XYZ file of C-alpha atoms in Angstrom:
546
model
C 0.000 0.000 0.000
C 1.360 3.447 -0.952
C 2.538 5.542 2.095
C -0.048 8.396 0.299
C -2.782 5.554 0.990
C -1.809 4.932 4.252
C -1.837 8.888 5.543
C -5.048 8.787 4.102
C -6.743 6.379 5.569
C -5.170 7.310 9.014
C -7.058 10.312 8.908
C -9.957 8.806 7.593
C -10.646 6.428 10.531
C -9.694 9.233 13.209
C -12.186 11.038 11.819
C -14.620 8.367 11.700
C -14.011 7.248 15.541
C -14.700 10.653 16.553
C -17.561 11.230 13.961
C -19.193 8.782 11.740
C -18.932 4.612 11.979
C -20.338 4.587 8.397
C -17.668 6.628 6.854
C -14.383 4.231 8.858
C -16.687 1.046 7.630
C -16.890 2.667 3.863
C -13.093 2.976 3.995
C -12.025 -0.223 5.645
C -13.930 -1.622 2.173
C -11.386 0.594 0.199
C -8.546 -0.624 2.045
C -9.986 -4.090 1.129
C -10.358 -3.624 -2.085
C -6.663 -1.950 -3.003
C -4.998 -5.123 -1.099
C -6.990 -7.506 -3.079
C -6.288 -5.673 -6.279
C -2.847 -5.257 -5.416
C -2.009 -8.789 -4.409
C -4.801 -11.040 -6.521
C -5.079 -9.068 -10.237
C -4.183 -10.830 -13.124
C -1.800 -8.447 -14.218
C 0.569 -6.404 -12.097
C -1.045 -2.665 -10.928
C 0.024 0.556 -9.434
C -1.445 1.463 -6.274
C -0.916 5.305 -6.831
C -3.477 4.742 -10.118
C -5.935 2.852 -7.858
C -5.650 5.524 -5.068
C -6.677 8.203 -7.875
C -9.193 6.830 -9.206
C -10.837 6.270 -6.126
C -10.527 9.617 -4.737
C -11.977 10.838 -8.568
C -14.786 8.314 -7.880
C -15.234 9.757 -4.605
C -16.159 13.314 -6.034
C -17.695 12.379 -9.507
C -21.269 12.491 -8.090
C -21.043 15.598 -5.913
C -20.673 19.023 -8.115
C -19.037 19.841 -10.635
C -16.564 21.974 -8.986
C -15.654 19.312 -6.428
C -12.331 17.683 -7.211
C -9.023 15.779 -6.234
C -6.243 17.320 -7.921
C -3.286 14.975 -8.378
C 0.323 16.076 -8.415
C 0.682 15.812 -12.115
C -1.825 18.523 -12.499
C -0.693 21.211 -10.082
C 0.838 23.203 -13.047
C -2.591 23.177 -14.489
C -4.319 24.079 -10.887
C -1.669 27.333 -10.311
C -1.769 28.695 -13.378
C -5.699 28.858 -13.284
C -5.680 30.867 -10.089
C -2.513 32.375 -10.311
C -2.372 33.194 -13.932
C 1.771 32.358 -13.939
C 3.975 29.712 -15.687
C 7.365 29.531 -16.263
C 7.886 29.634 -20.013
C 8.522 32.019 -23.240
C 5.124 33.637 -23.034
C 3.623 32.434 -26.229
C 0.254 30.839 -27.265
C 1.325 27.795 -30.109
C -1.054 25.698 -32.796
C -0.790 22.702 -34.852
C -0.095 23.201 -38.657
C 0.341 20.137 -40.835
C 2.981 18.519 -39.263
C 4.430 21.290 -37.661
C 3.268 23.655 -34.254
C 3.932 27.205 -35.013
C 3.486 30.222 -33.170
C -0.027 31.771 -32.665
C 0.439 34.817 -30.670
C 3.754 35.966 -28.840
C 2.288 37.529 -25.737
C 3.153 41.448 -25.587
C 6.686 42.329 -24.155
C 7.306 38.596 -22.826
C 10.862 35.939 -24.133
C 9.192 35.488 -27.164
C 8.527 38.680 -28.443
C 11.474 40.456 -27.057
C 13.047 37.148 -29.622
C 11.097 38.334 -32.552
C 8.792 35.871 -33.197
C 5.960 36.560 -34.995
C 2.452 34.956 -35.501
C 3.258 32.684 -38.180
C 6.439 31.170 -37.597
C 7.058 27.840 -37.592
C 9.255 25.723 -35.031
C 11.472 23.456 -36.511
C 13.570 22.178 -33.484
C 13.465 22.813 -29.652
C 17.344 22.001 -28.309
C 18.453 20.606 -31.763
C 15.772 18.073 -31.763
C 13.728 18.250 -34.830
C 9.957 19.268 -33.824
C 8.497 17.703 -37.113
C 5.043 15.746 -36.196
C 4.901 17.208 -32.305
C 2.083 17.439 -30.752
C 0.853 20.619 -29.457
C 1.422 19.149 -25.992
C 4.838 17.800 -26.660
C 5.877 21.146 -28.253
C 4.468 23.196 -25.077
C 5.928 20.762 -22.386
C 9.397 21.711 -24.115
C 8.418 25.283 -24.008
C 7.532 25.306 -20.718
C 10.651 25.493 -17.828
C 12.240 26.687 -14.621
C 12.827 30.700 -15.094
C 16.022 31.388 -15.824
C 16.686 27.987 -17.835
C 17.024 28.234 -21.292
C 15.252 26.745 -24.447
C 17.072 26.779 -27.978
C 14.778 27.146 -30.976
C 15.175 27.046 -34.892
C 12.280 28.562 -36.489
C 11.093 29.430 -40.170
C 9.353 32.712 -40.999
C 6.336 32.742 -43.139
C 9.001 34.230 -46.110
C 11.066 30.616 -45.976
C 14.053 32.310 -43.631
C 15.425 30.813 -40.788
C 16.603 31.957 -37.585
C 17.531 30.905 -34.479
C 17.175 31.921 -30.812
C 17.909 30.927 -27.449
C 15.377 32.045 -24.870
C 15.335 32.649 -21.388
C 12.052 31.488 -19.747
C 10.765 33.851 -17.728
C 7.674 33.614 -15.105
C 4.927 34.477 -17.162
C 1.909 36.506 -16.246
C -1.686 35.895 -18.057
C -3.093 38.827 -17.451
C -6.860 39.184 -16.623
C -7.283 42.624 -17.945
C -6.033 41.590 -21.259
C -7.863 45.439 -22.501
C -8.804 48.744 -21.569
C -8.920 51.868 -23.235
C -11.447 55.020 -23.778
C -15.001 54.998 -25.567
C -15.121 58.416 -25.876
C -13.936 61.514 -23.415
C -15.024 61.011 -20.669
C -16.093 57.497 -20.632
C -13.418 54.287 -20.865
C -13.705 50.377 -20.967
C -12.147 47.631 -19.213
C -12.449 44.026 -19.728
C -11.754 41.612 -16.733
C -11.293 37.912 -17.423
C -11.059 35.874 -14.209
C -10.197 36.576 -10.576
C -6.745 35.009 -10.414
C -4.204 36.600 -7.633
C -3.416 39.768 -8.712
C -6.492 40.389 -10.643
C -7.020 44.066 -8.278
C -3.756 45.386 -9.071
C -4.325 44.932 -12.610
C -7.678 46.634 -12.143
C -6.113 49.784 -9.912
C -3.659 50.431 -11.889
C -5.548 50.583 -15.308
C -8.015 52.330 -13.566
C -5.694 54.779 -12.552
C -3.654 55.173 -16.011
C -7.200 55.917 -17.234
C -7.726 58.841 -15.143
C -4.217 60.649 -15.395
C -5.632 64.283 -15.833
C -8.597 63.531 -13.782
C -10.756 62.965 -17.263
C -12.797 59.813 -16.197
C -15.969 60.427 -15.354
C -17.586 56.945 -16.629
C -16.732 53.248 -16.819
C -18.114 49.937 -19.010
C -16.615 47.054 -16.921
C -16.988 44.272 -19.112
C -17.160 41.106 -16.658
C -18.833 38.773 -20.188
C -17.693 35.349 -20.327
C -15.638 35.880 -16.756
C -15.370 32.321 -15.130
C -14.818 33.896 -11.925
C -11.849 32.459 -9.632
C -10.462 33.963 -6.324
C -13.277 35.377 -3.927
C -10.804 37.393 -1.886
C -9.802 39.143 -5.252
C -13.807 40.129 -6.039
C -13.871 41.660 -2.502
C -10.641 43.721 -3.298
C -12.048 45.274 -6.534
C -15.268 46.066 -4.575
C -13.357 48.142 -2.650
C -12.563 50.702 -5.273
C -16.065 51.781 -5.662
C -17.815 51.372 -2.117
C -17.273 52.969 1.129
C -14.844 51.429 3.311
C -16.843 48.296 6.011
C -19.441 47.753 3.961
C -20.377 44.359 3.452
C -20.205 42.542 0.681
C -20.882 39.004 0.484
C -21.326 36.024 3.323
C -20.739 32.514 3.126
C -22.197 29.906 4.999
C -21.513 26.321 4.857
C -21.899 23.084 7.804
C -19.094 24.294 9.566
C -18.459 27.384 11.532
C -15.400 28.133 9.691
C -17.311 28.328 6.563
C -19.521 30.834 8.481
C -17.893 33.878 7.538
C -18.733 37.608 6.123
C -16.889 39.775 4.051
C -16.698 43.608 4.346
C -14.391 46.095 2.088
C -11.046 47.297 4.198
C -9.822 50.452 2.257
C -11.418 53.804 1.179
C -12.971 53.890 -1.939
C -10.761 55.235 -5.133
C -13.901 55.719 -7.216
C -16.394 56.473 -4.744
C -18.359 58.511 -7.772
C -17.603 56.642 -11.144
C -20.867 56.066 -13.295
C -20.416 52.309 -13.581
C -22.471 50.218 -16.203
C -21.214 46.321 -16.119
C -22.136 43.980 -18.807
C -22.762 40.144 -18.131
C -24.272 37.069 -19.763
C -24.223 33.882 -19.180
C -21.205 32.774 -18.976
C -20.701 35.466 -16.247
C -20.051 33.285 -12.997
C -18.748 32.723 -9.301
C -16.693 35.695 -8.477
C -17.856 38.060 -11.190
C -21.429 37.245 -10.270
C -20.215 38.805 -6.220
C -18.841 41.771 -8.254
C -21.477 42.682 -10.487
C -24.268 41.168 -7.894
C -22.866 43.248 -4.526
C -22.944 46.161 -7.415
C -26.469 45.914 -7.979
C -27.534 45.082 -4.247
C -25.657 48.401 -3.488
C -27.267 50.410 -6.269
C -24.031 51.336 -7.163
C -23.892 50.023 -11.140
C -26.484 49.251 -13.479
C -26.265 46.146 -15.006
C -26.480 44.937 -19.117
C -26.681 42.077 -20.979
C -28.053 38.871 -20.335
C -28.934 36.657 -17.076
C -25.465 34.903 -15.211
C -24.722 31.463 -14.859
C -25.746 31.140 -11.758
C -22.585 30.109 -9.490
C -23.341 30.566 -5.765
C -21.056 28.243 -4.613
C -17.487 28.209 -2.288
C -14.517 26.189 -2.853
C -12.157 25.758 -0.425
C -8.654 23.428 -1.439
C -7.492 20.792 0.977
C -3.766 19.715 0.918
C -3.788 15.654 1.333
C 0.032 15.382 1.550
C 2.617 13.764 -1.244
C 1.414 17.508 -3.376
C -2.037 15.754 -4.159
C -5.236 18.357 -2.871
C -9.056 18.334 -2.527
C -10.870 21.335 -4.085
C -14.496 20.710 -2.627
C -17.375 23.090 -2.337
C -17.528 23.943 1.512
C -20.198 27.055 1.234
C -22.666 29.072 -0.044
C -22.337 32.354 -0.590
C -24.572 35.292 -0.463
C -24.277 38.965 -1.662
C -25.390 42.345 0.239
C -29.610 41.960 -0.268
C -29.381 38.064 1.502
C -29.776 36.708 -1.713
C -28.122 33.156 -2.729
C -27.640 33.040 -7.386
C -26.811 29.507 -7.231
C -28.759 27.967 -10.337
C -28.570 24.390 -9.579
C -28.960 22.351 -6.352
C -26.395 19.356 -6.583
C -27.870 17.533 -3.414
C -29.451 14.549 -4.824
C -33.495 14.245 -5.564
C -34.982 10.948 -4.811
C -34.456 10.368 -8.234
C -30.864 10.722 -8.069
C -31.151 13.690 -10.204
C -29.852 17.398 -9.462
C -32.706 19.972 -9.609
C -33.028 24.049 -10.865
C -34.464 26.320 -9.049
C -38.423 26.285 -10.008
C -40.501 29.769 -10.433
C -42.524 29.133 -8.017
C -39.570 29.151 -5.264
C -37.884 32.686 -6.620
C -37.588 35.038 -3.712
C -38.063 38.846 -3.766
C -35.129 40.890 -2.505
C -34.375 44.198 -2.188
C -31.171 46.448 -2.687
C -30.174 49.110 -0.360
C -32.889 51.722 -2.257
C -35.207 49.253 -2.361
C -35.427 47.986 -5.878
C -36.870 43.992 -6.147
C -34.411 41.904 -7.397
C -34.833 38.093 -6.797
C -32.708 35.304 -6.151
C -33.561 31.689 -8.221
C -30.248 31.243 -10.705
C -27.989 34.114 -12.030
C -28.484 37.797 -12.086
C -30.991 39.363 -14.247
C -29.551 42.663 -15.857
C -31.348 45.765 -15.327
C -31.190 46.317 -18.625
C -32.039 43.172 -21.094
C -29.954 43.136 -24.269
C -30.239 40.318 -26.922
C -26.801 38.336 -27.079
C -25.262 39.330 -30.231
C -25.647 36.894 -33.269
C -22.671 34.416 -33.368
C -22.112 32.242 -37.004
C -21.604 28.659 -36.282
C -19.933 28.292 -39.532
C -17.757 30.999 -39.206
C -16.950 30.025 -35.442
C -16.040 26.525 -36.999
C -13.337 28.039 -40.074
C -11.817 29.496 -37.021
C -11.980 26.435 -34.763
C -10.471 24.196 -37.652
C -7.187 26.923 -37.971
C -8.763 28.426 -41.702
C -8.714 31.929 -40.629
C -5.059 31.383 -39.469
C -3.860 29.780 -42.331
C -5.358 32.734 -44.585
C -4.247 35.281 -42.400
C -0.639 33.689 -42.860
C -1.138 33.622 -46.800
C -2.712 37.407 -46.407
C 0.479 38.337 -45.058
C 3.056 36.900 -47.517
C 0.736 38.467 -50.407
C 0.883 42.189 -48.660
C 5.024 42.294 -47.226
C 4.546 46.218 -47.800
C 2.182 46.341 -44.698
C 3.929 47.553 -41.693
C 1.023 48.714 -39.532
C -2.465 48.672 -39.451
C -4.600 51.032 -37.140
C -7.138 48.461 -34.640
C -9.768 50.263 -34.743
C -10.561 50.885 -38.666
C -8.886 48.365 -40.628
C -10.494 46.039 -42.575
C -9.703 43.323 -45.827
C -10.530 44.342 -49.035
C -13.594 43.260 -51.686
C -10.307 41.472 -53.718
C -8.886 40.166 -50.328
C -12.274 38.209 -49.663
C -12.407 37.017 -53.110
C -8.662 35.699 -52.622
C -9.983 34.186 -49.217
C -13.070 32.573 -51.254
C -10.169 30.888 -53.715
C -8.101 29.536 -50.539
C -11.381 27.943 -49.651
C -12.195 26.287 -52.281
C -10.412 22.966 -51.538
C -10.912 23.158 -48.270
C -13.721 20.715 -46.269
C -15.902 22.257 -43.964
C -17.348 19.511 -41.504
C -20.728 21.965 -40.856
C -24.029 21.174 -41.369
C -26.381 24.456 -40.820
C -28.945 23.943 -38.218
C -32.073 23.767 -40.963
C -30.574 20.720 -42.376
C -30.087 19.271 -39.263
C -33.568 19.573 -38.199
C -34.925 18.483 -41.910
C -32.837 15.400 -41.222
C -34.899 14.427 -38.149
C -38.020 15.615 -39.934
C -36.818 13.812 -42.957
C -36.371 10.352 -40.764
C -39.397 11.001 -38.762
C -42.064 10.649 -41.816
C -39.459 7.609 -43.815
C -40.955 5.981 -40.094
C -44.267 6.769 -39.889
C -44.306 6.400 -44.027
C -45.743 9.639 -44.784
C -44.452 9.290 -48.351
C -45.352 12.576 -49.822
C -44.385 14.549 -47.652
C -41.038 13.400 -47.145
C -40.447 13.769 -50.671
C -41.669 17.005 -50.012
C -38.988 17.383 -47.630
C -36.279 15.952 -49.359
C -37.003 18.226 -52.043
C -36.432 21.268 -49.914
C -32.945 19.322 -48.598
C -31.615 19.656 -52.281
C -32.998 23.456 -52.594
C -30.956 24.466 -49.146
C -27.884 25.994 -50.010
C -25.432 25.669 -46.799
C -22.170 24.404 -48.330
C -19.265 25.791 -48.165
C -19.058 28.496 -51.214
C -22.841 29.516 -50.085
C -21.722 29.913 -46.707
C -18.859 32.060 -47.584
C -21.211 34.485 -48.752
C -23.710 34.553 -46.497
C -21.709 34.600 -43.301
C -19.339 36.751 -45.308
C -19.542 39.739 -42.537
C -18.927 37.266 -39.697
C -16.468 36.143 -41.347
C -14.557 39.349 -42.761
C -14.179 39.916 -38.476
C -12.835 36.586 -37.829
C -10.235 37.576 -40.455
C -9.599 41.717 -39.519
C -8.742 40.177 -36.027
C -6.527 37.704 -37.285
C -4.872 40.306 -39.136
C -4.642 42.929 -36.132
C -3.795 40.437 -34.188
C -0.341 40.388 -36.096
C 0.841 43.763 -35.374
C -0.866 45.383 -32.308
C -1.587 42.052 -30.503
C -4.869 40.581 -28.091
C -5.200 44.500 -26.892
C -5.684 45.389 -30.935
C -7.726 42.769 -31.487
C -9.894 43.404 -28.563
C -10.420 47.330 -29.377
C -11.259 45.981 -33.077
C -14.168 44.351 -31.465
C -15.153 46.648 -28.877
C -15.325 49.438 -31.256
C -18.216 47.613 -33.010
C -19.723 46.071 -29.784
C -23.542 47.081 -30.026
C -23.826 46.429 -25.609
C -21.123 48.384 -25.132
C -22.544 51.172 -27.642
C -25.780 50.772 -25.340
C -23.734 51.321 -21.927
C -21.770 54.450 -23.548
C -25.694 55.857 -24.496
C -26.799 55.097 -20.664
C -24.012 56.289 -19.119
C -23.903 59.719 -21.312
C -27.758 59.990 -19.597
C -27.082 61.005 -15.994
C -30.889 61.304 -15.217
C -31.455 58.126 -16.874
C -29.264 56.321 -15.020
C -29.846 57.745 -11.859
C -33.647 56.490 -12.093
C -32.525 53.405 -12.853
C -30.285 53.056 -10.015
C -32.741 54.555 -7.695
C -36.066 53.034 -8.701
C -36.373 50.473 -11.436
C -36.926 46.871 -10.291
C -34.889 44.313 -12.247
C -37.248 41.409 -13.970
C -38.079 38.522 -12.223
C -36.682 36.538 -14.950
């Protein structure tokens, strides 16, 4: 038995004297088990795999954010909440048989080398990188700061060069983009809560308003996973008054019985604040944007959160293994609870969503209703803007990559492009219609999907006519690939101007490419520009129910 095991189940049956006679029985079965496994099994086995997939088995059924982490994966664990890795700072993808580089991070080894999107990697410490994987590659990349990794690469021209690079520690940052909207009023886009995540915040917050000239702010919290709760508190802090509380947590335990209040004065006590979210707004973001709401201090846009009311705390188990398990609930300043989902098993051993009928009413510190029952609804609705599957999937498959990389051999004389107006060309399109046209698109629009089913559906109950009818209107839809290229063509032109930004201002140029043309952030610029408007709001609209 591994000494990992052992430690284990030491603790396990102290606990269980003291506690719970079920829970020592359950585990004198595991012991059981591993020793027959170990000693009778046909073929030989390795009691550190049985030990881990017991202690995954453990967790499957719980939530989804309840997990064992094993030591192999605590590079994966720290970079999620710490944003940090030691490496060159680069993002890499697979092309034919080769990984080349997909986006040098700003100012980090890899830029300062002069790579450039594009470039392939031919060998990593004179070993040829022909046929890597993308995880071989990046485990090669990837190193003890200060060590260094020797590369050959090949530029998108056919030249070679070489460069030895020192790895570095390497910050993600989670404000990959801020800048201004107009005068008086700026933008800032937060990506998770990792450590660190209210510096990055105070200090763009405060290169925005050298000259005192910001009066507004979109905070753009959209897609934002959420990660440290301590971090959320933090950037609460810049816009509330100093002891006001913020969130509470409460779990089984006392220790999970715990509230939060902000410790500092305010830095932007009186900044207009309008925050967008949607649904894939959760956990941390959702304390942010929720205590913002309770507190009438922001009015919120977009669509409903995820609905993430839940606290993880991480164990250590010894031997660098841990346990990340949810430990509380936590609620923001009205008393309110978003979680969407109650994991605790129905008789039918199924999870269950908060019903209609169970939705509480709430109030914020003015008194507006807001409710509880899954998510935050936005005080001002927006519809989610329109998304093309198909061009999504030329992305997904590397296409716009592998044009942008042809785009740029056919134009060498471009040297800079400006972020915010540049676009391809009526001939550039038609050049990216030609690349295409060899090129299989795995995508079936959703219209044929659902004939399909219809289609099947009267074959079974022999309704002959009309699913000749049917099939009829099957051969009539045009949704291959040259049709699709021209009617997803504006999606697609986007896809491509980012690509293309992308190459010389990096993510921040791409970013203000899209924000420029964002039609919710257009709507929180109008808002905020309408002081009485969005004073009203924040002193007497209720937000829907749902």
């Amino acid at each position: 038995m591994s000494a990992a095991l052992a430690t284990a189940v030491v603790g396990a049956f102290s606990f269980a004297t003291r506690d719970d006679f079920g829970l020592g029985r359950a585990m004198e079965q595991v012991v059981g088990m591993m020793r027959e496994l170990s000693v009778g099994y046909v073929d030989p086995v390795d009691a550190d795999k049985l030990l881990q997939g017991a202690a995954e088995g453990m967790v499957r059924d719980l939530d989804p954010y309840t997990e064992y982490i094993a030591e192999d994966a605590m590079q994966d664990f720290e970079l999620l909440t710490t944003g940090k890795y030691g490496g060159m700072g680069s993002l890499i993808r697979k092309k034919g048989d080769w990984i080349c580089i997909a986006q040098p991070y700003k100012g980090s080894p890899s830029d300062r080398a002069g790579m450039k999107i594009g470039d392939k990697i031919l060998s990593i410490d004179g070993k040829s990188a022909e046929k890597f994987t993308n995880e071989q590659v990046s485990s090669r990349l990837k190193g003890t700061p200060g060590s260094v990794v020797s590369l050959e690469l090949e530029r998108l021209d056919g030249s070679r060069y070489k460069a030895d690079v020192v790895r570095e520690r390497i910050l993600i940052p989670s404000v990959p983009y801020y800048g201004w909207l107009n005068d008086s009023t700026a933008y800032l886009c937060h990506r998770d809560f990792i450590d660190g995540s209210y510096v990055e915040i105070r200090n763009a917050l405060d290169s925005l308003n050298r000259g005192g000239r910001l009066r507004n702010l979109v905070l753009d919290l959209r897609f934002n996973g959420g990660g440290i709760m301590q971090e959320a508190v933090k950037i609460l802090s810049l816009f509330v008054p100093k002891g006001t509380e913020v969130l509470s947590t409460k779990g089984r335990t006392e220790a999970s019985k715990k509230s939060y209040a902000t410790s500092s004065e305010p830095a932007y006590p009186d900044l207009r604040l309008a925050v967008l979210i949607n649904n894939g707004s959760a956990s941390a973001s959702e304390i942010v944007s929720g205590a913002l709401q309770d507190l009438d201090r922001a009015v919120l846009l977009g669509q409903r959160s995820f609905g993430k009311g839940l606290v993880q705390t991480t164990v250590p188990l010894g031997y660098n293994g841990m346990l990340k398990l949810t430990t509380a609930k936590y609620y923001i300043p009205s008393g309110r609870c978003i979680q969407a989902v109650d994991y605790s098993h129905s008789q039918e051993g199924t999870v269950k969503v908060v019903p209609d009928s169970l939705i509480s009413e709430f109030a914020t510190a003015g008194g507006r209703k807001v409710y509880d029952g899954g998510g935050l609804m936005p005080d001002i609705k927006t519809e989610p803007e329109y998304v093309s599957r198909f061009a999504a999937t030329l992305f997904a498959l590397g296409f716009i990559a592998d044009y942008g990389d042809e785009y740029m051999i056919a134009h060498p004389e471009l040297k800079e492009v400006d972020s915010r107006t540049f676009t391809i060309t009526d001939a550039d399109y038609e050049a990216f219609r030609l690349f295409m046209k060899d090129k299989k698109v795995p995508y079936e629009s959703e219209t044929r999907q659902a004939l399909k089913m219809l289609k099947k559906a009267t074959d079974e109950d022999r309704f002959k006519e009309l699913g000749e009818r049917i099939a009829q209107i099957e051969k009539e839809l045009k949704d291959d690939t040259a049709s699709n290229i021209d009617t997803y063509r504006k999606e697609i032109v986007e896809y491509i101007n980012r690509d293309i930004i992308q190459r010389f201002n990096y993510q921040e140029g791409a970013m203000e490419y899209g924000v420029v043309r964002d039609r919710e952030v257009d709507r929180a610029v109008e808002l905020l520009s309408d002081v009485g408007e969005y004073e009203r709001i924040l002193r007497e609209q209720d937000t829907p129910r749902k």
